[in-house]
Coordinates of C-alpha atoms in Angstrom, one line a residue:
X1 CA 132.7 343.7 97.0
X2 CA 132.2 340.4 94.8
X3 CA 129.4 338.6 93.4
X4 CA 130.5 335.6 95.6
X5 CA 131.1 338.1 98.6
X6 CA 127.4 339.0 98.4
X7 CA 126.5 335.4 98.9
X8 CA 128.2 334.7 102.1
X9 CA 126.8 338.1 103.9
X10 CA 123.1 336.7 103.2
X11 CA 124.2 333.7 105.8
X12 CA 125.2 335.6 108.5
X13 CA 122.7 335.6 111.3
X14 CA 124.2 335.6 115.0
X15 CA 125.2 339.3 115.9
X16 CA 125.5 340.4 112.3
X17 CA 128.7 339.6 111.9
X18 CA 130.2 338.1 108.3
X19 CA 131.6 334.9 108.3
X20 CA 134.6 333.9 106.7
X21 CA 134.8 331.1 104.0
X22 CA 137.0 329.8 101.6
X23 CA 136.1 331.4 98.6
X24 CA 133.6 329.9 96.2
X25 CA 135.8 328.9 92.6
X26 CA 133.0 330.6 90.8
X27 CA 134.5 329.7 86.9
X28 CA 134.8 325.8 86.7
X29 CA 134.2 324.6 83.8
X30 CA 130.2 324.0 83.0
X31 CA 129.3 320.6 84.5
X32 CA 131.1 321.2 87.9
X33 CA 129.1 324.4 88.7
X34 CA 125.8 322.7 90.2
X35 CA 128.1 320.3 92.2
X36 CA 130.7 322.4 93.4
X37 CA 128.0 324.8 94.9
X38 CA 125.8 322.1 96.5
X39 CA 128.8 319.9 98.0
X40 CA 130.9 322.9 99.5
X41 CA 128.1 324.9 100.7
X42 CA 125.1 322.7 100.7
X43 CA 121.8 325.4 101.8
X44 CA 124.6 328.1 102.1
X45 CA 123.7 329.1 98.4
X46 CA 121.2 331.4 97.5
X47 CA 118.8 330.3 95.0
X48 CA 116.3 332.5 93.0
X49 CA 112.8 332.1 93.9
X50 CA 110.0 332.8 92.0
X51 CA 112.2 333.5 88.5
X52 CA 109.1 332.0 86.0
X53 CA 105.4 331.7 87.8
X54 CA 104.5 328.4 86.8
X55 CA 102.0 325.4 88.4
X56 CA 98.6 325.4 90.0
X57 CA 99.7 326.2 93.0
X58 CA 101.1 329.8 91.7
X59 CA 97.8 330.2 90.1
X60 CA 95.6 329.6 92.9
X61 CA 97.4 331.9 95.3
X62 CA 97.4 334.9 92.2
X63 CA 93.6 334.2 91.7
X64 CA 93.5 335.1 95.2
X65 CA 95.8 337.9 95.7
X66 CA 94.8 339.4 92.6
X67 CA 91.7 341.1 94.3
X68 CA 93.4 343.0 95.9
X69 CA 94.2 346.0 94.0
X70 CA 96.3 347.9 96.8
X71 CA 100.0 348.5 95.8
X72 CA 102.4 345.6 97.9
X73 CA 105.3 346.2 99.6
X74 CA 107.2 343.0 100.0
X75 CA 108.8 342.6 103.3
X76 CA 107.6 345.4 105.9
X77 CA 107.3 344.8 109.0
X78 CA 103.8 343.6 110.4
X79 CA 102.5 343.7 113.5
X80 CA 99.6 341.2 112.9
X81 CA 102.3 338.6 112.7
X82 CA 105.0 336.9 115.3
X83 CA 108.4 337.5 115.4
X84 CA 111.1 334.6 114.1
X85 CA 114.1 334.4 115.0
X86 CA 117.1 333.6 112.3
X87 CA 118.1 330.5 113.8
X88 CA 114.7 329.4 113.6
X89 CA 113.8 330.3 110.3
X90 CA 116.5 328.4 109.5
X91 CA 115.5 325.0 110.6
X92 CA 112.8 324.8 108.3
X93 CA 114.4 323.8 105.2
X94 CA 112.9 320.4 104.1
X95 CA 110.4 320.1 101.7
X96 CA 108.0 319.4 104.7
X97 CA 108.7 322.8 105.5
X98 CA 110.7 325.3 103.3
X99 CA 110.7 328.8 104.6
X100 CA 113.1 331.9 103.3
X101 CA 112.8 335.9 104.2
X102 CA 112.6 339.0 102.3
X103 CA 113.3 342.0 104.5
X104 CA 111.4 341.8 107.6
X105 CA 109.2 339.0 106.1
X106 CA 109.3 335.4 107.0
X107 CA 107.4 333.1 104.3
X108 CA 106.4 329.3 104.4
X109 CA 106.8 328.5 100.4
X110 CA 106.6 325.2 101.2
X111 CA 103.4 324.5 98.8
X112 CA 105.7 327.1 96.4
X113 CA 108.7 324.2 95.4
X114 CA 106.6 321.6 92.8
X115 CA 106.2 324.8 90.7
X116 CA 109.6 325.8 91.0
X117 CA 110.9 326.1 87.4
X118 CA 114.1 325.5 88.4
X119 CA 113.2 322.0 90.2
X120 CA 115.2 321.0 93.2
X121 CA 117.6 324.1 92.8
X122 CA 115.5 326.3 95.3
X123 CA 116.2 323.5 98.0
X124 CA 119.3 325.4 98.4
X125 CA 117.4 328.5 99.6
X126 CA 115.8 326.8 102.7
X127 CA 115.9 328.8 105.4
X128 CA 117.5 332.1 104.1
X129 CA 117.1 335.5 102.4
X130 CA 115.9 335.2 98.7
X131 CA 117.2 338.8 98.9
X132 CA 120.5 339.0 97.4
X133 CA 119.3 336.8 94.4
X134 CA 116.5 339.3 93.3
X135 CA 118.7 342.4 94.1
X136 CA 120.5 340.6 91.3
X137 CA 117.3 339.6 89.4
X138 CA 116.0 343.0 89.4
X139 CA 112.4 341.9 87.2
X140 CA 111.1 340.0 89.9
X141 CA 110.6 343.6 91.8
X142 CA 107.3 343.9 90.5
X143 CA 103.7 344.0 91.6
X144 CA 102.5 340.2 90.9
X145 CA 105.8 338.7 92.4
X146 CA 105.1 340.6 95.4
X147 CA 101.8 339.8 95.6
X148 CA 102.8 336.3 94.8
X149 CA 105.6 336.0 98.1
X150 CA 103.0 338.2 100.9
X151 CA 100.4 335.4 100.0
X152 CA 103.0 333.2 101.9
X153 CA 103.7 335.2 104.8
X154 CA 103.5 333.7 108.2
X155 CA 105.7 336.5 110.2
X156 CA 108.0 338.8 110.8
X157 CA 112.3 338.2 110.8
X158 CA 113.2 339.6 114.4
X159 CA 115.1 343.0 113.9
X160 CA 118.2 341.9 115.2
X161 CA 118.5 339.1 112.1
X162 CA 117.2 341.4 109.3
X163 CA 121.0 341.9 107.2
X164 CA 121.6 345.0 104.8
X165 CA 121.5 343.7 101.7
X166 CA 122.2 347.0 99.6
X167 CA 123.7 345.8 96.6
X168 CA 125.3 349.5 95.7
X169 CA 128.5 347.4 95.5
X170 CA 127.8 344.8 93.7
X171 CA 126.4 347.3 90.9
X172 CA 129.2 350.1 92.0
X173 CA 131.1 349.2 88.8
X174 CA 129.0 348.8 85.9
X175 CA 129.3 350.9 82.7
X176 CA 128.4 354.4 82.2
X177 CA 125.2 354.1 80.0
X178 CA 124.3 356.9 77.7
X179 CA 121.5 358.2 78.9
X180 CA 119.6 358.4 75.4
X181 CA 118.8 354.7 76.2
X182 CA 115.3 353.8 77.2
X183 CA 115.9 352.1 80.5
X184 CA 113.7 348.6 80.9
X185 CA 115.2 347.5 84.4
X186 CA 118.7 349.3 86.0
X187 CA 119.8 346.0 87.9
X188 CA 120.6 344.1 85.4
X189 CA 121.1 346.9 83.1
X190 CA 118.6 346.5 80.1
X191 CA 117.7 348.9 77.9
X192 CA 116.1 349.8 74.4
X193 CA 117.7 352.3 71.6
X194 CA 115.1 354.8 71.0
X195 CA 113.4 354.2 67.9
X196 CA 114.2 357.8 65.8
X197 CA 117.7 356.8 67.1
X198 CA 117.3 352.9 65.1
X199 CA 116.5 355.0 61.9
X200 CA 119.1 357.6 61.9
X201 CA 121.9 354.6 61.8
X202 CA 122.2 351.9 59.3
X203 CA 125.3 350.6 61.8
X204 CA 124.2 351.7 65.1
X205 CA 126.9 353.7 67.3
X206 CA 128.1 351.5 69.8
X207 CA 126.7 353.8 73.0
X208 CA 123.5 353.4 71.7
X209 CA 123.3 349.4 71.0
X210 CA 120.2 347.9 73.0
X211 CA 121.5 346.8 75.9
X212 CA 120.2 343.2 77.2
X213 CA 122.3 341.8 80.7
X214 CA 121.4 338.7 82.6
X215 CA 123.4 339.5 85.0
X216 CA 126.2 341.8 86.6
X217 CA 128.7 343.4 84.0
X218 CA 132.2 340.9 84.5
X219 CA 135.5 342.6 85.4
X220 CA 138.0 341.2 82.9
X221 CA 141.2 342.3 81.5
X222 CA 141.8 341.8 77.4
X223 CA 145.5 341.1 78.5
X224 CA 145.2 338.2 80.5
X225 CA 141.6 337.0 79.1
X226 CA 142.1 333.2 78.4
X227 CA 139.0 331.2 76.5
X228 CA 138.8 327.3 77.3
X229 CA 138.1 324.8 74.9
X230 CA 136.5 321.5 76.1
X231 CA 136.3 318.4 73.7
X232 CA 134.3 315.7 75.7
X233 CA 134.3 312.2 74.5
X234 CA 136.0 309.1 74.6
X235 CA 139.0 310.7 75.5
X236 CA 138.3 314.2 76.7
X237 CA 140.4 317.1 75.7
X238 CA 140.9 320.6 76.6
X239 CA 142.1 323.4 74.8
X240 CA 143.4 327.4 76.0
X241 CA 143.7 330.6 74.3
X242 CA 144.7 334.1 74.9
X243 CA 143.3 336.8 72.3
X244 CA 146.7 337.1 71.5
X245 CA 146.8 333.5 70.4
X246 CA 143.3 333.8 68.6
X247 CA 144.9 336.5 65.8
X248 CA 146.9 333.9 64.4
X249 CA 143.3 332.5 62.8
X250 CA 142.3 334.7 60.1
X251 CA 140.4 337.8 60.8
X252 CA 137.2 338.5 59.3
X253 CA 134.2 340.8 59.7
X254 CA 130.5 340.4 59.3
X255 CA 128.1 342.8 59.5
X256 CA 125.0 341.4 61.8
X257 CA 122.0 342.8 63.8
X258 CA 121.3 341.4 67.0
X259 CA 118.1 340.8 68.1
X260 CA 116.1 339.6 71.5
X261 CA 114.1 336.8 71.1
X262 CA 111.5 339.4 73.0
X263 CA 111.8 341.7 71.1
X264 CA 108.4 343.5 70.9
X265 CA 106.8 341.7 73.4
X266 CA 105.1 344.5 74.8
X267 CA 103.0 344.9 71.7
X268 CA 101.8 340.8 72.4
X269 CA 101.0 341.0 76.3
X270 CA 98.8 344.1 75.3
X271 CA 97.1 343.3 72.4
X272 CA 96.3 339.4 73.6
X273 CA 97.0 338.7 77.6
X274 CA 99.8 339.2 79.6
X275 CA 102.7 337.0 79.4
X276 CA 106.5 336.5 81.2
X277 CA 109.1 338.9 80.5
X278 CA 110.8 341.9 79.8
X279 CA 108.3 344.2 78.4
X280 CA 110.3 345.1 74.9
X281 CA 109.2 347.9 72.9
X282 CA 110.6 347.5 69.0
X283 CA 114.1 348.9 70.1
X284 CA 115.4 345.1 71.3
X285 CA 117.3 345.1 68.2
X286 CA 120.7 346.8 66.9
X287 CA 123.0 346.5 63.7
X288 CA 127.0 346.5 63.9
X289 CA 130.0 344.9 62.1
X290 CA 131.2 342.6 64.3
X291 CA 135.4 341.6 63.8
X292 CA 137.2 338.2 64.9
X293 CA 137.7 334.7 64.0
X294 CA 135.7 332.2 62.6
X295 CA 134.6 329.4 65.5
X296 CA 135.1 327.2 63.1
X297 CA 138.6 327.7 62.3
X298 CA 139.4 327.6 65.9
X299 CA 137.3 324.1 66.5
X300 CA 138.8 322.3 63.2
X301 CA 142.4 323.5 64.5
X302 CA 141.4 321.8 68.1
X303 CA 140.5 318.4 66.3
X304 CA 136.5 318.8 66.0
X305 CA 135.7 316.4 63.0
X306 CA 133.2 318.4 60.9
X307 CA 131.6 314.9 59.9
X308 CA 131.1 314.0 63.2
X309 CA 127.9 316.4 64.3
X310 CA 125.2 314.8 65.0
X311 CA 123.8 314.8 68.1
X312 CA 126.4 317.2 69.0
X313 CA 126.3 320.6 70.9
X314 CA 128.3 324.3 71.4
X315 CA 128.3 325.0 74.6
X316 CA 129.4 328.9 75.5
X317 CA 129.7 330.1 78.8
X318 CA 130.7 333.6 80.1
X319 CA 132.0 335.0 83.0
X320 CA 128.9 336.5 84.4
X321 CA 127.2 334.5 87.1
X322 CA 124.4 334.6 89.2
X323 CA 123.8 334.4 92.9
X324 CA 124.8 330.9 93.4
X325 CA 128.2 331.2 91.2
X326 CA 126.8 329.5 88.3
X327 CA 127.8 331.2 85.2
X328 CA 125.9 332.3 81.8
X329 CA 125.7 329.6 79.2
X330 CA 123.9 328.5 75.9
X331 CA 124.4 326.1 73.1
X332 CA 124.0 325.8 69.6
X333 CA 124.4 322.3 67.8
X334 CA 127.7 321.6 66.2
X335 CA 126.5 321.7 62.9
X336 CA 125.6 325.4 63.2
X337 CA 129.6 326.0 64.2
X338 CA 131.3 323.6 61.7
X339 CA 129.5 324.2 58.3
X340 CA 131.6 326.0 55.7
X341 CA 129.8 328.3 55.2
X342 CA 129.2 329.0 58.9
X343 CA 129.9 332.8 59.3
X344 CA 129.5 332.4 63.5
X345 CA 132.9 334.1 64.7
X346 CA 134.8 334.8 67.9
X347 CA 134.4 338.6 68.2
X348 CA 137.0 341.2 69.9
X349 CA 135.1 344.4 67.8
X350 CA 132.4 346.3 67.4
X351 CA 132.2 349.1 65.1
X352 CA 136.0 348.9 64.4
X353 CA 136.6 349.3 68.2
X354 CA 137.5 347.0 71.1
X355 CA 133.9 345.5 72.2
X356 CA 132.6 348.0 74.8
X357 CA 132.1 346.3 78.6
X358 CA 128.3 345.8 78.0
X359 CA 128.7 343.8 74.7
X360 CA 130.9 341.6 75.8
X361 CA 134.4 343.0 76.2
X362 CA 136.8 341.2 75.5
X363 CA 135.5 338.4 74.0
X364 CA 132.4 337.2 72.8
X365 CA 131.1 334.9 70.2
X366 CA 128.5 336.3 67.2
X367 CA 125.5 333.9 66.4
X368 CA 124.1 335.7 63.3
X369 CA 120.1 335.1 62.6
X370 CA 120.2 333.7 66.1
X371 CA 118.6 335.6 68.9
X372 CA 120.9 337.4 70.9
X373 CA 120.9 335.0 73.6
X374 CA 123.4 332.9 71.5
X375 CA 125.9 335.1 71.1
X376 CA 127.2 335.1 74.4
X377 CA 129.5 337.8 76.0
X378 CA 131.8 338.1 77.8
X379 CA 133.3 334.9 76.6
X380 CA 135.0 332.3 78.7
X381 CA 135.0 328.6 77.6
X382 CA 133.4 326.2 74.7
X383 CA 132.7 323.3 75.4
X384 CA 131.6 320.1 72.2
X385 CA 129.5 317.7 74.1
X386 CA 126.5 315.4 73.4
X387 CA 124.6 317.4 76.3
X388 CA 122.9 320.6 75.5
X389 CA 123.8 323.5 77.6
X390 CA 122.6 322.4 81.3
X391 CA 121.6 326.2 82.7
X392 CA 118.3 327.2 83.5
X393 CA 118.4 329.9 80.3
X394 CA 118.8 327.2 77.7
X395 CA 116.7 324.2 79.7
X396 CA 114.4 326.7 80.9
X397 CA 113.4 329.8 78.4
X398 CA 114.1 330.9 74.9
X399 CA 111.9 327.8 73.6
X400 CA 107.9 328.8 71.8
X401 CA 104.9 327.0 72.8
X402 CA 101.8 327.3 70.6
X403 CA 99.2 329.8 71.6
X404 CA 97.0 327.1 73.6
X405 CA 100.1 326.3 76.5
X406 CA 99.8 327.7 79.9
X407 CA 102.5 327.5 83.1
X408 CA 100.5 324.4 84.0
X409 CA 100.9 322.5 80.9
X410 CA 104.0 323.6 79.2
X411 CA 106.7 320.8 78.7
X412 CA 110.1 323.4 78.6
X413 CA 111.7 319.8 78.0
X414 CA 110.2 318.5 74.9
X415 CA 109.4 322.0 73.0
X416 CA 113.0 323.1 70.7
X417 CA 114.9 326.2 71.5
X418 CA 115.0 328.6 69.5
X419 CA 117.8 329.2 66.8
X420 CA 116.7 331.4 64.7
X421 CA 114.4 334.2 63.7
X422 CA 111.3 335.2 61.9
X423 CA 110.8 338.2 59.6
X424 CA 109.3 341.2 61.5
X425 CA 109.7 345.1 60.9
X426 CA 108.4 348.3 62.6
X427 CA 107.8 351.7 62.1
X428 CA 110.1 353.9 64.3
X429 CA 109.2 357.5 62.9
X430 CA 106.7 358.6 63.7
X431 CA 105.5 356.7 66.5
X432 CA 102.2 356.1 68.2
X433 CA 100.5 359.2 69.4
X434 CA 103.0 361.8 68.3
X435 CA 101.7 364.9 66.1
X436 CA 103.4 365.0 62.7
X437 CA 103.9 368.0 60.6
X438 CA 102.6 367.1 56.8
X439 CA 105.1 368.7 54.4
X440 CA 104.1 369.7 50.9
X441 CA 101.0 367.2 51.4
X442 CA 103.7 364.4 52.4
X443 CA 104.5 362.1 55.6
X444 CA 107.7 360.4 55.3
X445 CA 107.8 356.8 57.3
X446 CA 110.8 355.0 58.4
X447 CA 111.6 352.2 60.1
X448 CA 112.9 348.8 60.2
X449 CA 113.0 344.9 59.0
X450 CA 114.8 341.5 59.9
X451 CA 114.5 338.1 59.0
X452 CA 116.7 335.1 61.2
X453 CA 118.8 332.5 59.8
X454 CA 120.4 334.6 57.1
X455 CA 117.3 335.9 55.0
X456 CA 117.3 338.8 53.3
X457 CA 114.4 341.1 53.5
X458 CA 113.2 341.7 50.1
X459 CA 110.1 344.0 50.7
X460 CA 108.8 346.2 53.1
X461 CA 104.9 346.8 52.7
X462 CA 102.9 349.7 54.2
X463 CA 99.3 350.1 54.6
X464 CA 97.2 353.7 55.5
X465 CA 94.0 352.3 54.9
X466 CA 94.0 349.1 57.2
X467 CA 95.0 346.4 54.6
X468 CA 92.9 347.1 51.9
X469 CA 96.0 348.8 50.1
X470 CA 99.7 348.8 50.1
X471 CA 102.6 350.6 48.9
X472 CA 106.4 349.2 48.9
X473 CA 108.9 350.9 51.1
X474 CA 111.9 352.0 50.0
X475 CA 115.0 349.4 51.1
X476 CA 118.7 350.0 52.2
X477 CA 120.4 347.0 52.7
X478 CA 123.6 345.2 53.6
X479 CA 124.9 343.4 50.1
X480 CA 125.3 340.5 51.4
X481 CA 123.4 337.4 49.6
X482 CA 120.6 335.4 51.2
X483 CA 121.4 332.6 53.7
X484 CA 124.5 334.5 54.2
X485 CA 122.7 338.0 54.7
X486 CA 122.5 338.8 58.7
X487 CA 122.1 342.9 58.9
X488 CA 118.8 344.7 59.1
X489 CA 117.1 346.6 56.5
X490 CA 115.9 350.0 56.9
X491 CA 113.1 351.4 54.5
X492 CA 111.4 355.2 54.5
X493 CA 108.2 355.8 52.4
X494 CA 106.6 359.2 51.7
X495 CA 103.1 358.8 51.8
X496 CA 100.6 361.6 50.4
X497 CA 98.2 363.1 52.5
X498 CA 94.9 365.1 52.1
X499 CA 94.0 367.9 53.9
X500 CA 91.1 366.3 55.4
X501 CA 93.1 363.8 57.1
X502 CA 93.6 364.4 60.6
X503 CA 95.0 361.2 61.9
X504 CA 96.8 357.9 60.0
X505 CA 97.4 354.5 60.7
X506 CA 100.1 352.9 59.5
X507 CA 100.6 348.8 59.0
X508 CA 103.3 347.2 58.2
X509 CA 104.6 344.2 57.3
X510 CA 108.3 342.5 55.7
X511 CA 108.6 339.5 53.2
X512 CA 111.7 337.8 53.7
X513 CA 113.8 335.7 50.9
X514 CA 112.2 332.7 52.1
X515 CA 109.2 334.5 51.3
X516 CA 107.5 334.2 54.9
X517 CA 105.8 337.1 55.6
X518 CA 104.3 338.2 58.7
X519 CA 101.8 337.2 60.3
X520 CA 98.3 339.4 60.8
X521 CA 97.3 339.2 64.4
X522 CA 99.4 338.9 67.6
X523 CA 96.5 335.9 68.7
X524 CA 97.4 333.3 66.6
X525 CA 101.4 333.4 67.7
X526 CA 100.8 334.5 71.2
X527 CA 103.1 332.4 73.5
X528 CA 103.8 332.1 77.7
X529 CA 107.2 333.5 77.0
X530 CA 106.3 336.2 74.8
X531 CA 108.5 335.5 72.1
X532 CA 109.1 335.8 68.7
X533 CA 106.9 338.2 68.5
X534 CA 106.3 339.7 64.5
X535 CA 102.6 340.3 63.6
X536 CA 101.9 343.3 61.7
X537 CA 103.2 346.8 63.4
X538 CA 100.6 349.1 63.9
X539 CA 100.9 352.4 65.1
X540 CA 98.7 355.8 65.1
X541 CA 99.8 359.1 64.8
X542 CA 98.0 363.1 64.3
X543 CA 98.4 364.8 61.2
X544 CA 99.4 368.4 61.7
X545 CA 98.3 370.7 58.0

């Protein structure tokens, strides 16, 4: 069963029988999506609800809800409530009075939709199962989201109207995973390397690579793939390739580490207060040698004027798509794509092998010292416009707020996205809490650094004494120059112990080629979002004589 077959069973009601529709054209290029969706199925769509909790009104329900320390189950049936039928709960889809259900539960959001972050998008969800969207969305299945949706339960959906909304098909063909991965959520598939596994690999195996999905895995074919080009302007124009067609650009390799934005987040929401988000260990960040074309080969042969940039954006979308048929997409401006010495490229390897389904196959574009949101998989179109990308990932997340911002008073519309990233490292062996063996009076560390934008790390410093001291790590590095230089650094250290010692903390912290270094305490950068996050890596360990 399809994505877009999933939507259509969450709007049968009467007798539980599917309806049948002309199929949703789920791949149009970028600026029809929102449209197409709204004027062929109007409220048929299902919208996410809840994604980001934002606004008073979020804040007041959790304030109350939170006192309640009881595990929720969103959704069961309750027999303090009445009993709605489908046809009724689906009358009330105005702003006057916007209901949707979740299992059995029937919930009046209506005070919900000014604190939508998505804006008027979850109009579309008026009177229907938010279901199907969070089966997809598989964070919001937590604790404080459920709390969130039973403060705004009024009743219960009749058992005659409550649909099965097993999504064992829509997941049926994802990947095999190797099972070495450190699982963060199973629907979307995201996961972690394990740390000792980071360290073992200065290009790490391609079944290991962190693993960071929005979204269902796509079902494409590498011999009838075609990527769209889309010139807008005066006089729009539009462009098509097969891979095929692609290898007549030169190929080139590069070798880059990718990176989420999140990456140790975890470290952030429990060290300063909880924040939004995937909660990332240090393993959100893989190395690889990535092989294709440049972009900006391919966009010079198409016309794009390399003098004429500014203001200008990248727009990539992919084939995967949400619940409502809108697909994947991010942007980068045009200068990124067109300067010379640009080394962005349209990737079909990994490794030396075809890209593997979760990274992208077969097509996807590399954005080295970008997060890993940039480099979009799974590729599909480009599109040169004066617009910015228009989905909710770009408009909506992957942009920093200073440490001050709240839901309530965040402006996603005037703070920048993020294009690049600061210098951070970690120690991956040993980690915190594990027992260490010393050797000949000797612990030997190891771990990792990375600096965005093309900086090269140029030292790794280790404390054992909490700052007072510090020793420099032992580098191996990618040759590539700074500004050009895009792989991670790994470093080791052998640190002496005394017998005495029973227990060691480590610090550590990376200087860059830009000389930033980073910063001391997770307080002064700590963000809504959780991102960027690079103060000092600290982790304890027992000493074993």
């Amino acid at each position: 069963m399809s994505l877009k077959t999933l939507l259509f069973r969450a709007i049968s009601r009467e007798n539980k029988k599917i309806l049948n529709f002309t199929p949703l054209l789920v791949r149009n290029h970028y600026e029809d999506h929102k449209n197409d969706v709204r004027n062929k199925f109007g409220k048929t769509a299902i919208v996410l609800f809840g994604s980001v909790l934002v606004g008073s009104a979020v804040k007041e329900k959790l304030s109350e809800t939170d006192k309640k320390e009881e595990l929720i189950e969103a959704g069961i049936k309750r027999t303090d409530l009445p009993t709605y039928r489908a046809d009724e709960v689906s009358k009330h889809s105005t702003k006057s009075s916007f209901w949707v259900t979740y299992k059995h539960g029937v919930y009046d959001v209506t005070s919900f939709l000014p604190s939508h972050p998505g804006g008027e998008q979850i109009l579309n969800a008026g009177g229907y199962s938010i279901e199907p969207f969070w089966n997809v969305y598989g964070m919001h299945k937590t604790q404080e989201v459920y709390r969130l949706l039973e403060s705004y339960r009024i009743g219960n959906l009749h058992d005659e109207d409550v649909l099965d909304h097993s999504d064992d098909e829509l997941w049926a063909k994802e990947p095999f995973r190797d099972d070495r991965l450190l699982v963060k959520t199973a629907k979307p598939f995201n996961a972690e390397i394990p740390p000792k596994e980071q360290v073992q690999h200065f290009d790490t195996p391609n079944e290991l690579f962190y693993v960071r999905q929005h979204m269902p895995v796509p079902e494409l074919d590498a011999k009838c793939h075609k990527m769209k080009i889309y010139l807008k302007g005066a006089k729009n124009k539009e462009f098509e390739f097969t891979l095929k067609e692609l290898e007549k650009f030169k190929t080139v390799s590069i070798r880059a580490a990718l990176m989420c934005a999140g990456n140790r987040r975890s470290e952030m929401n429990k060290q300063v207060k909880p924040v939004k988000g995937l909660s990332w260990a240090g393993g959100a960040i893989s190395n690889a040698v990535w092989t294709g074309v440049r972009l900006r080969d391919v966009l010079l042969h198409c016309g794009v004027d390399p003098e004429d940039t500014d203001g200008k954006h990248v727009i990539f979308t992919g084939a995967d798509m949400d619940a409502t048929g809108v697909n994947f997409s991010t942007s980068i401006p045009l200068h990124f794509a067109v300067d010379p010495r640009a080394d962005i490229i349209l990737a079909t390897k990994m490794n030396g092998e075809p890209l593997p389904l979760d990274h992208g196959y077969p097509l996807r574009v590399i954005v080295p010292g970008a997060p890993a949101v940039r480099s979009v998989k799974w590729l599909e179109s480009i599109t040169i416009s004066k617009d910015e990308s228009p989905s909710h990932w770009h408009q909506k997340d992957y942009r920093s707020f200073n440490p001050t911002k709240t839901w309530e008073t965040a402006d996603f519309s005037t703070a920048p996205p993020v294009y690049s990233l600061p210098v951070t490292s970690a120690l991956c062996d040993p980690l915190e809490g594990d027992t260490v063996a010393v050797k000949e009076g000797i612990v030997t560390l190891k771990g990792y650094a990375y600096s965005g934008g093309g900086a090269k790390v140029l030292r790794v410093d280790v404390s054992t004494d909490q700052g007072k001291t510090w020793s420099e790590a032992e580098l191996q590095s990618d040759p590539a120059p700074p500004r050009q230089h895009y792989s991670w650094t790994l470093w080791s250290l052998k640190v002496p112990v005394q017998r005495s010692v029973n227990q060691m903390e480590v610090w550590v912290k990376a200087t860059d080629s830009n000389f930033n270094t980073q910063p001391e305490r997770f307080e002064d950068i700590w963000n809504i979002r959780g991102i960027l996050s690079n103060a000092y890596h600290r982790v304890k360990f027992c000493l074993q004589h």
